[in-house]
Amino acid sequence: MQLARQEMQLTRQEMRLRNVEEDLVEFVDVRRGTNNKDWRSVSRGNVLPLISRPLGMTHWSIANQGKTPWFYTLGNNMIRGIRCTHQPSPWIGDYGFFEIMPNTNPMLGAYRGVSYSASDAVLEPSYMKLQINSQCSNSECTTVELAATKRSAIMRIKYMPGTGARELRLYNTSELNGQVDATGSVTLVGSSKSASVFTRPESMNHHFVITLKFESGSPSLASLKVDRRRSMVSWTEEAPEGSTVVLHIGTSFISSNQAILNLDREVSGLSLEQIHKDGRQEWNKLLSRVSVEGDSHQSHDEVVELKTMLYTSLYRSLLFPRQLGELNEAGKEIHYSPYAEKGGVFEGPSSTDSGFWDVYRTVYPMLHLIYPDLVGRALEGWVNALREDPDGMLVQWSSPGRVGSMVGSMGEVTLAEGIVNGVLRGKSAED
């Protein structure tokens, strides 16, 4: 019996080692469950291909359906932009969202889609790369890459070869300001109060800061302009090989200064390739906590499907609840509260974009079993939400504040589970 236990322990150790060495991100299909058209259609999952770090504050996706909550559909070859999104569900909708879109045709109307190669797009948990087929010259097309951190991202846009007008457009923004410095770098500062489905707290504002630098094909300063009214940057391409621009994007729910601080902490000094690599490592580290093997009766394809189903599900379970915490200049975690009656900045973590109705018997028990180090911070975020609520009540569905959907007391069950499991202790448990 002792020998059998030793062999079992050895097998578990070997499986953990093998899982760490295996690139489990390859088994994550971020497009699985995205074949939805609108609320009238039969559900095919009702999820989005979200690009993010685990429990990140800021998500990114492809927008090809306009302003509808079902703004992405699998197989749709139109794209309206790369969306910065906070949507947990199409039934709940999005908030604080905006899109970024390269353009080589100034005659193209605002927010009109162009074609891209949906089948060839590379979509990973924290990285995307796609080609815009309607912006091509001599078989070379405009390409877009994005690598995400928890609150920021790097985007690289390689415009198609050839000379002429080039644009970078932003949609669903407000209060956009921009300037061009003497080196040809562009800084954009703006915010978004865009919302769909539910009305969001009036005080809640999503701030962003974007720095744009030319990696190649720099235009003349005279042609480089920021159009605040139309929310875009434009220039005249003079290099036949085309220009490549790199965007550093920082976001914050606190302020534009905090967005700059988030950007400096998470992106400064790093290349897109390094952030891409770091993102894969972070996801692989968490995915490797669960290993799966097929038996002798299963084919290779069946084992691959089994792993795809498992690791895609783990990826989904590590996207929400969204963590609103940001680090101030002193390195202390703070957050803008969507729960307080008049908003405001508070200390500690904060959780949002989750409905306990759906997850109190599924996601949270799983997090306790596999990710006890992550679930504690999420639960502390819910305790802070309870403290900040003017009625001292735990919100059962928040996005980012109370949405009044699926009422009940399932959240209290989740907090009780945290106390029983020893994750919530001391004052947090007493509150």
GROMACS .gro file of C-alpha atoms in nm:
model
  431
    1MET     CA    1   0.000   0.000   0.000
    2GLN     CA    2   0.286   0.235   0.091
    3LEU     CA    3   0.453   0.161  -0.245
    4ALA     CA    4   0.129   0.231  -0.429
    5ARG     CA    5   0.099   0.568  -0.253
    6GLN     CA    6   0.458   0.656  -0.346
    7GLU     CA    7   0.393   0.563  -0.709
    8MET     CA    8   0.074   0.771  -0.710
    9GLN     CA    9   0.261   1.068  -0.562
   10LEU     CA   10   0.537   1.027  -0.822
   11THR     CA   11   0.280   1.014  -1.099
   12ARG     CA   12   0.119   1.336  -0.975
   13GLN     CA   13   0.457   1.507  -0.960
   14GLU     CA   14   0.538   1.394  -1.314
   15MET     CA   15   0.200   1.517  -1.438
   16ARG     CA   16   0.251   1.859  -1.275
   17LEU     CA   17   0.600   1.885  -1.426
   18ARG     CA   18   0.474   1.781  -1.769
   19ASN     CA   19   0.188   2.031  -1.749
   20VAL     CA   20   0.426   2.315  -1.661
   21GLU     CA   21   0.644   2.228  -1.959
   22GLU     CA   22   0.347   2.196  -2.196
   23ASP     CA   23   0.213   2.516  -2.351
   24LEU     CA   24  -0.145   2.483  -2.230
   25VAL     CA   25  -0.245   2.815  -2.388
   26GLU     CA   26  -0.251   2.620  -2.715
   27PHE     CA   27  -0.557   2.434  -2.586
   28VAL     CA   28  -0.752   2.752  -2.505
   29ASP     CA   29  -1.003   2.838  -2.776
   30VAL     CA   30  -1.115   3.192  -2.691
   31ARG     CA   31  -1.369   3.179  -2.976
   32ARG     CA   32  -1.556   2.879  -2.838
   33GLY     CA   33  -1.907   2.986  -2.744
   34THR     CA   34  -1.904   3.304  -2.957
   35ASN     CA   35  -2.132   3.191  -3.243
   36ASN     CA   36  -2.417   3.426  -3.148
   37LYS     CA   37  -2.604   3.679  -3.357
   38ASP     CA   38  -2.853   3.859  -3.132
   39TRP     CA   39  -3.106   3.806  -2.854
   40ARG     CA   40  -3.352   3.639  -3.091
   41SER     CA   41  -3.108   3.361  -3.186
   42VAL     CA   42  -3.053   3.030  -3.015
   43SER     CA   43  -2.767   3.066  -2.768
   44ARG     CA   44  -2.431   2.933  -2.877
   45GLY     CA   45  -2.260   3.039  -2.556
   46ASN     CA   46  -2.318   3.416  -2.543
   47VAL     CA   47  -1.952   3.489  -2.467
   48LEU     CA   48  -1.684   3.704  -2.629
   49PRO     CA   49  -1.325   3.631  -2.738
   50LEU     CA   50  -1.176   3.829  -2.450
   51ILE     CA   51  -0.807   3.920  -2.446
   52SER     CA   52  -0.683   3.983  -2.094
   53ARG     CA   53  -0.464   3.872  -1.808
   54PRO     CA   54  -0.623   3.651  -1.540
   55LEU     CA   55  -0.876   3.858  -1.343
   56GLY     CA   56  -0.763   4.166  -1.532
   57MET     CA   57  -0.939   4.501  -1.506
   58THR     CA   58  -0.935   4.573  -1.879
   59HIS     CA   59  -1.046   4.333  -2.152
   60TRP     CA   60  -1.004   4.361  -2.530
   61SER     CA   61  -1.202   4.205  -2.813
   62ILE     CA   62  -1.298   4.240  -3.179
   63ALA     CA   63  -1.608   4.445  -3.256
   64ASN     CA   64  -1.784   4.348  -3.578
   65GLN     CA   65  -2.151   4.404  -3.491
   66GLY     CA   66  -2.166   4.773  -3.404
   67LYS     CA   67  -2.320   4.887  -3.075
   68THR     CA   68  -2.529   4.578  -3.005
   69PRO     CA   69  -2.430   4.376  -2.695
   70TRP     CA   70  -2.374   4.087  -2.938
   71PHE     CA   71  -2.094   4.288  -3.097
   72TYR     CA   72  -1.887   3.982  -3.195
   73THR     CA   73  -2.007   3.680  -3.392
   74LEU     CA   74  -1.790   3.386  -3.488
   75GLY     CA   75  -1.727   3.379  -3.864
   76ASN     CA   76  -1.828   3.740  -3.924
   77ASN     CA   77  -1.559   3.884  -4.152
   78MET     CA   78  -1.637   4.249  -4.078
   79ILE     CA   79  -1.451   4.452  -3.820
   80ARG     CA   80  -1.539   4.792  -3.676
   81GLY     CA   81  -1.249   4.813  -3.435
   82ILE     CA   82  -1.055   4.660  -3.149
   83ARG     CA   83  -1.278   4.720  -2.849
   84CYS     CA   84  -1.169   4.793  -2.495
   85THR     CA   85  -1.457   4.621  -2.317
   86HIS     CA   86  -1.596   4.545  -1.972
   87GLN     CA   87  -1.893   4.335  -2.083
   88PRO     CA   88  -1.956   4.027  -1.866
   89SER     CA   89  -2.263   3.913  -2.062
   90PRO     CA   90  -2.469   4.040  -2.358
   91TRP     CA   91  -2.774   4.036  -2.131
   92ILE     CA   92  -2.597   4.281  -1.900
   93GLY     CA   93  -2.419   4.481  -2.170
   94ASP     CA   94  -2.100   4.685  -2.185
   95TYR     CA   95  -1.981   5.006  -2.021
   96GLY     CA   96  -1.681   5.238  -2.049
   97PHE     CA   97  -1.599   5.087  -2.387
   98PHE     CA   98  -1.421   5.239  -2.685
   99GLU     CA   99  -1.278   5.111  -3.014
  100ILE     CA  100  -0.951   5.171  -3.197
  101MET     CA  101  -0.938   5.124  -3.574
  102PRO     CA  102  -0.673   5.190  -3.842
  103ASN     CA  103  -0.797   5.342  -4.166
  104THR     CA  104  -0.641   5.398  -4.508
  105ASN     CA  105  -0.951   5.538  -4.676
  106PRO     CA  106  -1.053   5.886  -4.554
  107MET     CA  107  -1.374   5.857  -4.755
  108LEU     CA  108  -1.489   5.573  -4.529
  109GLY     CA  109  -1.777   5.687  -4.310
  110ALA     CA  110  -1.753   5.684  -3.934
  111TYR     CA  111  -1.796   5.347  -3.762
  112ARG     CA  112  -1.837   5.152  -4.086
  113GLY     CA  113  -1.693   4.804  -4.092
  114VAL     CA  114  -1.423   4.673  -4.322
  115SER     CA  115  -1.332   4.314  -4.397
  116TYR     CA  116  -1.074   4.113  -4.210
  117SER     CA  117  -0.966   3.750  -4.218
  118ALA     CA  118  -1.161   3.599  -3.927
  119SER     CA  119  -1.039   3.245  -3.994
  120ASP     CA  120  -0.672   3.350  -3.995
  121ALA     CA  121  -0.689   3.572  -3.686
  122VAL     CA  122  -0.467   3.465  -3.396
  123LEU     CA  123  -0.661   3.494  -3.070
  124GLU     CA  124  -0.499   3.385  -2.744
  125PRO     CA  125  -0.600   3.459  -2.384
  126SER     CA  126  -0.379   3.771  -2.369
  127TYR     CA  127  -0.280   3.833  -2.733
  128MET     CA  128  -0.437   3.889  -3.074
  129LYS     CA  129  -0.317   3.941  -3.429
  130LEU     CA  130  -0.534   3.996  -3.733
  131GLN     CA  131  -0.517   4.111  -4.093
  132ILE     CA  132  -0.747   4.370  -4.252
  133ASN     CA  133  -0.819   4.238  -4.599
  134SER     CA  134  -0.974   4.558  -4.733
  135GLN     CA  135  -0.650   4.748  -4.666
  136CYS     CA  136  -0.402   4.573  -4.896
  137SER     CA  137  -0.144   4.671  -5.154
  138ASN     CA  138   0.071   4.431  -5.356
  139SER     CA  139  -0.061   4.139  -5.147
  140GLU     CA  140   0.053   4.307  -4.822
  141CYS     CA  141  -0.226   4.412  -4.588
  142THR     CA  142  -0.263   4.619  -4.274
  143THR     CA  143  -0.208   4.405  -3.964
  144VAL     CA  144  -0.300   4.469  -3.601
  145GLU     CA  145  -0.140   4.309  -3.295
  146LEU     CA  146  -0.230   4.357  -2.930
  147ALA     CA  147  -0.076   4.220  -2.611
  148ALA     CA  148  -0.262   4.286  -2.285
  149THR     CA  149  -0.160   4.344  -1.925
  150LYS     CA  150  -0.407   4.377  -1.636
  151ARG     CA  151  -0.491   4.744  -1.696
  152SER     CA  152  -0.297   4.836  -2.011
  153ALA     CA  153  -0.191   4.706  -2.351
  154ILE     CA  154   0.051   4.749  -2.639
  155MET     CA  155  -0.090   4.760  -2.991
  156ARG     CA  156   0.119   4.751  -3.308
  157ILE     CA  157  -0.039   4.851  -3.640
  158LYS     CA  158   0.152   4.789  -3.960
  159TYR     CA  159  -0.021   4.985  -4.232
  160MET     CA  160  -0.028   4.851  -4.586
  161PRO     CA  161   0.253   4.966  -4.822
  162GLY     CA  162   0.206   5.272  -5.035
  163THR     CA  163   0.175   5.644  -4.993
  164GLY     CA  164  -0.134   5.850  -4.916
  165ALA     CA  165  -0.363   5.934  -4.626
  166ARG     CA  166  -0.352   5.727  -4.306
  167GLU     CA  167  -0.572   5.749  -4.000
  168LEU     CA  168  -0.613   5.603  -3.654
  169ARG     CA  169  -0.973   5.640  -3.542
  170LEU     CA  170  -1.130   5.611  -3.198
  171TYR     CA  171  -1.501   5.549  -3.146
  172ASN     CA  172  -1.733   5.586  -2.845
  173THR     CA  173  -1.505   5.829  -2.662
  174SER     CA  174  -1.560   6.163  -2.494
  175GLU     CA  175  -1.341   6.451  -2.380
  176LEU     CA  176  -1.060   6.351  -2.616
  177ASN     CA  177  -0.751   6.573  -2.612
  178GLY     CA  178  -0.429   6.521  -2.801
  179GLN     CA  179  -0.096   6.672  -2.885
  180VAL     CA  180   0.201   6.605  -3.112
  181ASP     CA  181   0.548   6.665  -2.973
  182ALA     CA  182   0.863   6.765  -3.158
  183THR     CA  183   0.972   6.403  -3.206
  184GLY     CA  184   0.650   6.304  -3.382
  185SER     CA  185   0.502   6.118  -3.086
  186VAL     CA  186   0.130   6.163  -3.023
  187THR     CA  187  -0.040   6.159  -2.683
  188LEU     CA  188  -0.417   6.112  -2.656
  189VAL     CA  189  -0.605   6.158  -2.329
  190GLY     CA  190  -0.974   6.077  -2.313
  191SER     CA  191  -1.252   5.890  -2.141
  192SER     CA  192  -1.564   5.690  -2.213
  193LYS     CA  193  -1.903   5.677  -2.048
  194SER     CA  194  -2.048   5.457  -2.319
  195ALA     CA  195  -2.299   5.200  -2.196
  196SER     CA  196  -2.543   4.949  -2.337
  197VAL     CA  197  -2.845   4.768  -2.185
  198PHE     CA  198  -2.819   4.897  -1.824
  199THR     CA  199  -2.757   5.253  -1.710
  200ARG     CA  200  -2.426   5.280  -1.526
  201PRO     CA  201  -2.342   5.503  -1.226
  202GLU     CA  202  -2.324   5.863  -1.343
  203SER     CA  203  -2.001   5.918  -1.154
  204MET     CA  204  -1.828   5.620  -1.319
  205ASN     CA  205  -1.587   5.725  -1.595
  206HIS     CA  206  -1.334   5.511  -1.782
  207HIS     CA  207  -1.016   5.710  -1.843
  208PHE     CA  208  -0.753   5.619  -2.100
  209VAL     CA  209  -0.416   5.752  -2.214
  210ILE     CA  210  -0.263   5.649  -2.548
  211THR     CA  211   0.087   5.728  -2.669
  212LEU     CA  212   0.148   5.670  -3.039
  213LYS     CA  213   0.500   5.636  -3.178
  214PHE     CA  214   0.618   5.551  -3.526
  215GLU     CA  215   0.834   5.240  -3.537
  216SER     CA  216   0.896   5.297  -3.908
  217GLY     CA  217   0.776   5.524  -4.188
  218SER     CA  218   0.757   5.839  -3.976
  219PRO     CA  219   0.562   6.115  -4.153
  220SER     CA  220   0.648   6.482  -4.158
  221LEU     CA  221   0.539   6.680  -3.852
  222ALA     CA  222   0.340   6.911  -4.078
  223SER     CA  223   0.112   6.628  -4.189
  224LEU     CA  224   0.066   6.468  -3.845
  225LYS     CA  225  -0.254   6.599  -3.688
  226VAL     CA  226  -0.496   6.525  -3.403
  227ASP     CA  227  -0.863   6.587  -3.483
  228ARG     CA  228  -1.048   6.613  -3.151
  229ARG     CA  229  -1.390   6.654  -3.309
  230ARG     CA  230  -1.362   6.334  -3.511
  231SER     CA  231  -1.149   6.152  -3.250
  232MET     CA  232  -0.866   6.055  -3.479
  233VAL     CA  233  -0.500   6.095  -3.566
  234SER     CA  234  -0.416   6.148  -3.934
  235TRP     CA  235  -0.103   6.185  -4.143
  236THR     CA  236   0.022   6.158  -4.500
  237GLU     CA  237   0.224   5.845  -4.567
  238GLU     CA  238   0.536   5.931  -4.762
  239ALA     CA  239   0.734   5.606  -4.728
  240PRO     CA  240   0.647   5.351  -5.001
  241GLU     CA  241   0.699   5.063  -4.757
  242GLY     CA  242   0.426   5.196  -4.528
  243SER     CA  243   0.435   5.300  -4.164
  244THR     CA  244   0.425   5.098  -3.844
  245VAL     CA  245   0.286   5.261  -3.530
  246VAL     CA  246   0.302   5.134  -3.173
  247LEU     CA  247   0.035   5.236  -2.923
  248HIS     CA  248   0.087   5.220  -2.548
  249ILE     CA  249  -0.259   5.223  -2.389
  250GLY     CA  250  -0.322   5.279  -2.020
  251THR     CA  251  -0.666   5.269  -1.857
  252SER     CA  252  -0.813   5.363  -1.520
  253PHE     CA  253  -1.148   5.414  -1.351
  254ILE     CA  254  -0.986   5.666  -1.115
  255SER     CA  255  -0.826   5.935  -1.333
  256SER     CA  256  -0.613   5.998  -1.639
  257ASN     CA  257  -0.310   6.044  -1.412
  258GLN     CA  258  -0.375   5.699  -1.267
  259ALA     CA  259  -0.402   5.562  -1.623
  260ILE     CA  260  -0.055   5.701  -1.692
  261LEU     CA  261   0.072   5.540  -1.371
  262ASN     CA  262  -0.081   5.204  -1.467
  263LEU     CA  263   0.075   5.231  -1.812
  264ASP     CA  264   0.420   5.314  -1.674
  265ARG     CA  265   0.407   5.025  -1.426
  266GLU     CA  266   0.285   4.758  -1.667
  267VAL     CA  267   0.425   4.855  -2.008
  268SER     CA  268   0.717   5.097  -1.974
  269GLY     CA  269   1.041   4.956  -2.116
  270LEU     CA  270   0.876   4.639  -2.247
  271SER     CA  271   0.819   4.534  -2.607
  272LEU     CA  272   0.499   4.383  -2.743
  273GLU     CA  273   0.683   4.052  -2.776
  274GLN     CA  274   0.787   4.057  -2.409
  275ILE     CA  275   0.435   4.138  -2.288
  276HIS     CA  276   0.301   3.862  -2.514
  277LYS     CA  277   0.551   3.617  -2.364
  278ASP     CA  278   0.476   3.728  -2.007
  279GLY     CA  279   0.103   3.689  -2.068
  280ARG     CA  280   0.141   3.332  -2.195
  281GLN     CA  281   0.356   3.245  -1.895
  282GLU     CA  282   0.102   3.388  -1.651
  283TRP     CA  283  -0.183   3.196  -1.812
  284ASN     CA  284   0.019   2.875  -1.839
  285LYS     CA  285   0.117   2.894  -1.473
  286LEU     CA  286  -0.249   2.900  -1.366
  287LEU     CA  287  -0.376   2.652  -1.624
  288SER     CA  288  -0.107   2.400  -1.524
  289ARG     CA  289  -0.266   2.353  -1.183
  290VAL     CA  290  -0.502   2.106  -1.348
  291SER     CA  291  -0.375   1.818  -1.560
  292VAL     CA  292  -0.572   1.582  -1.780
  293GLU     CA  293  -0.474   1.269  -1.967
  294GLY     CA  294  -0.667   1.042  -2.198
  295ASP     CA  295  -0.688   0.668  -2.150
  296SER     CA  296  -0.574   0.400  -2.391
  297HIS     CA  297  -0.917   0.384  -2.555
  298GLN     CA  298  -0.918   0.749  -2.662
  299SER     CA  299  -0.773   0.875  -2.986
  300HIS     CA  300  -0.534   1.169  -3.011
  301ASP     CA  301  -0.814   1.391  -3.138
  302GLU     CA  302  -1.037   1.296  -2.847
  303VAL     CA  303  -0.764   1.384  -2.597
  304VAL     CA  304  -0.705   1.719  -2.770
  305GLU     CA  305  -1.077   1.795  -2.754
  306LEU     CA  306  -1.084   1.699  -2.386
  307LYS     CA  307  -0.795   1.935  -2.311
  308THR     CA  308  -0.948   2.212  -2.521
  309MET     CA  309  -1.275   2.185  -2.331
  310LEU     CA  310  -1.101   2.188  -1.993
  311TYR     CA  311  -0.849   2.467  -2.045
  312THR     CA  312  -1.094   2.688  -2.232
  313SER     CA  313  -1.332   2.654  -1.938
  314LEU     CA  314  -1.054   2.738  -1.692
  315TYR     CA  315  -0.968   3.045  -1.900
  316ARG     CA  316  -1.332   3.158  -1.884
  317SER     CA  317  -1.347   3.106  -1.508
  318LEU     CA  318  -1.041   3.329  -1.456
  319LEU     CA  319  -1.181   3.634  -1.638
  320PHE     CA  320  -1.444   3.732  -1.379
  321PRO     CA  321  -1.515   3.878  -1.130
  322ARG     CA  322  -1.335   4.183  -1.266
  323GLN     CA  323  -1.085   4.334  -1.026
  324LEU     CA  324  -1.107   4.715  -1.007
  325GLY     CA  325  -0.805   4.763  -0.783
  326GLU     CA  326  -0.526   4.996  -0.900
  327LEU     CA  327  -0.196   5.085  -0.734
  328ASN     CA  328  -0.135   5.447  -0.640
  329GLU     CA  329   0.203   5.620  -0.639
  330ALA     CA  330   0.287   5.465  -0.303
  331GLY     CA  331   0.206   5.117  -0.432
  332LYS     CA  332  -0.110   5.094  -0.222
  333GLU     CA  333  -0.418   4.933  -0.375
  334ILE     CA  334  -0.711   5.168  -0.426
  335HIS     CA  335  -1.025   5.161  -0.640
  336TYR     CA  336  -1.304   5.381  -0.768
  337SER     CA  337  -1.624   5.253  -0.615
  338PRO     CA  338  -1.931   5.195  -0.834
  339TYR     CA  339  -2.122   5.100  -0.517
  340ALA     CA  340  -2.089   5.416  -0.304
  341GLU     CA  341  -2.380   5.656  -0.352
  342LYS     CA  342  -2.159   5.934  -0.488
  343GLY     CA  343  -1.870   5.719  -0.607
  344GLY     CA  344  -1.524   5.808  -0.484
  345VAL     CA  345  -1.186   5.644  -0.433
  346PHE     CA  346  -1.152   5.388  -0.154
  347GLU     CA  347  -0.873   5.167  -0.025
  348GLY     CA  348  -0.833   4.798  -0.100
  349PRO     CA  349  -0.957   4.566  -0.377
  350SER     CA  350  -1.298   4.579  -0.542
  351SER     CA  351  -1.485   4.317  -0.744
  352THR     CA  352  -1.750   4.361  -1.011
  353ASP     CA  353  -1.902   4.219  -1.331
  354SER     CA  354  -2.040   3.900  -1.187
  355GLY     CA  355  -2.382   3.761  -1.099
  356PHE     CA  356  -2.387   3.526  -0.801
  357TRP     CA  357  -2.697   3.352  -0.937
  358ASP     CA  358  -2.481   3.183  -1.201
  359VAL     CA  359  -2.156   3.127  -1.014
  360TYR     CA  360  -2.215   3.066  -0.643
  361ARG     CA  361  -2.234   2.687  -0.691
  362THR     CA  362  -1.995   2.665  -0.986
  363VAL     CA  363  -1.711   2.916  -1.025
  364TYR     CA  364  -1.647   3.001  -0.659
  365PRO     CA  365  -1.628   2.640  -0.529
  366MET     CA  366  -1.387   2.569  -0.816
  367LEU     CA  367  -1.175   2.874  -0.729
  368HIS     CA  368  -1.155   2.756  -0.366
  369LEU     CA  369  -1.032   2.414  -0.480
  370ILE     CA  370  -0.784   2.517  -0.750
  371TYR     CA  371  -0.706   2.886  -0.696
  372PRO     CA  372  -0.739   2.959  -0.321
  373ASP     CA  373  -0.476   3.232  -0.358
  374LEU     CA  374  -0.696   3.420  -0.608
  375VAL     CA  375  -1.040   3.372  -0.457
  376GLY     CA  376  -0.946   3.550  -0.135
  377ARG     CA  377  -0.875   3.878  -0.311
  378ALA     CA  378  -1.198   3.849  -0.511
  379LEU     CA  379  -1.400   3.793  -0.193
  380GLU     CA  380  -1.228   4.087  -0.020
  381GLY     CA  381  -1.345   4.291  -0.317
  382TRP     CA  382  -1.704   4.184  -0.255
  383VAL     CA  383  -1.674   4.267   0.115
  384ASN     CA  384  -1.562   4.618   0.020
  385ALA     CA  385  -1.860   4.643  -0.216
  386LEU     CA  386  -2.087   4.558   0.077
  387ARG     CA  387  -1.916   4.817   0.299
  388GLU     CA  388  -1.953   5.090   0.036
  389ASP     CA  389  -2.315   5.018  -0.051
  390PRO     CA  390  -2.537   5.289   0.106
  391ASP     CA  391  -2.779   5.021   0.231
  392GLY     CA  392  -2.504   4.789   0.350
  393MET     CA  393  -2.627   4.522   0.109
  394LEU     CA  394  -2.427   4.289  -0.111
  395VAL     CA  395  -2.505   4.345  -0.479
  396GLN     CA  396  -2.622   4.018  -0.639
  397TRP     CA  397  -2.545   4.128  -0.997
  398SER     CA  398  -2.303   4.415  -1.049
  399SER     CA  399  -2.174   4.574  -1.370
  400PRO     CA  400  -2.010   4.783  -1.243
  401GLY     CA  401  -2.268   4.884  -0.979
  402ARG     CA  402  -2.608   4.739  -0.898
  403VAL     CA  403  -2.803   4.633  -1.210
  404GLY     CA  404  -3.109   4.489  -1.033
  405SER     CA  405  -3.099   4.154  -1.208
  406MET     CA  406  -3.135   3.803  -1.062
  407VAL     CA  407  -3.201   3.911  -0.704
  408GLY     CA  408  -3.165   3.675  -0.409
  409SER     CA  409  -2.904   3.590  -0.147
  410MET     CA  410  -2.657   3.376  -0.344
  411GLY     CA  411  -2.378   3.625  -0.276
  412GLU     CA  412  -2.416   3.570   0.097
  413VAL     CA  413  -2.365   3.198   0.035
  414THR     CA  414  -2.040   3.280  -0.146
  415LEU     CA  415  -1.913   3.496   0.141
  416ALA     CA  416  -2.014   3.228   0.394
  417GLU     CA  417  -1.816   2.974   0.193
  418GLY     CA  418  -1.515   3.205   0.215
  419ILE     CA  419  -1.548   3.225   0.594
  420VAL     CA  420  -1.590   2.847   0.633
  421ASN     CA  421  -1.285   2.784   0.413
  422GLY     CA  422  -1.076   3.031   0.612
  423VAL     CA  423  -1.026   3.270   0.320
  424LEU     CA  424  -1.219   3.557   0.481
  425ARG     CA  425  -1.093   3.624   0.833
  426GLY     CA  426  -1.089   3.893   1.099
  427LYS     CA  427  -1.273   4.215   1.021
  428SER     CA  428  -1.369   4.099   0.671
  429ALA     CA  429  -1.546   3.796   0.816
  430GLU     CA  430  -1.709   4.004   1.091
  431ASP     CA  431  -1.844   4.259   0.843
   0.00000   0.00000   0.00000
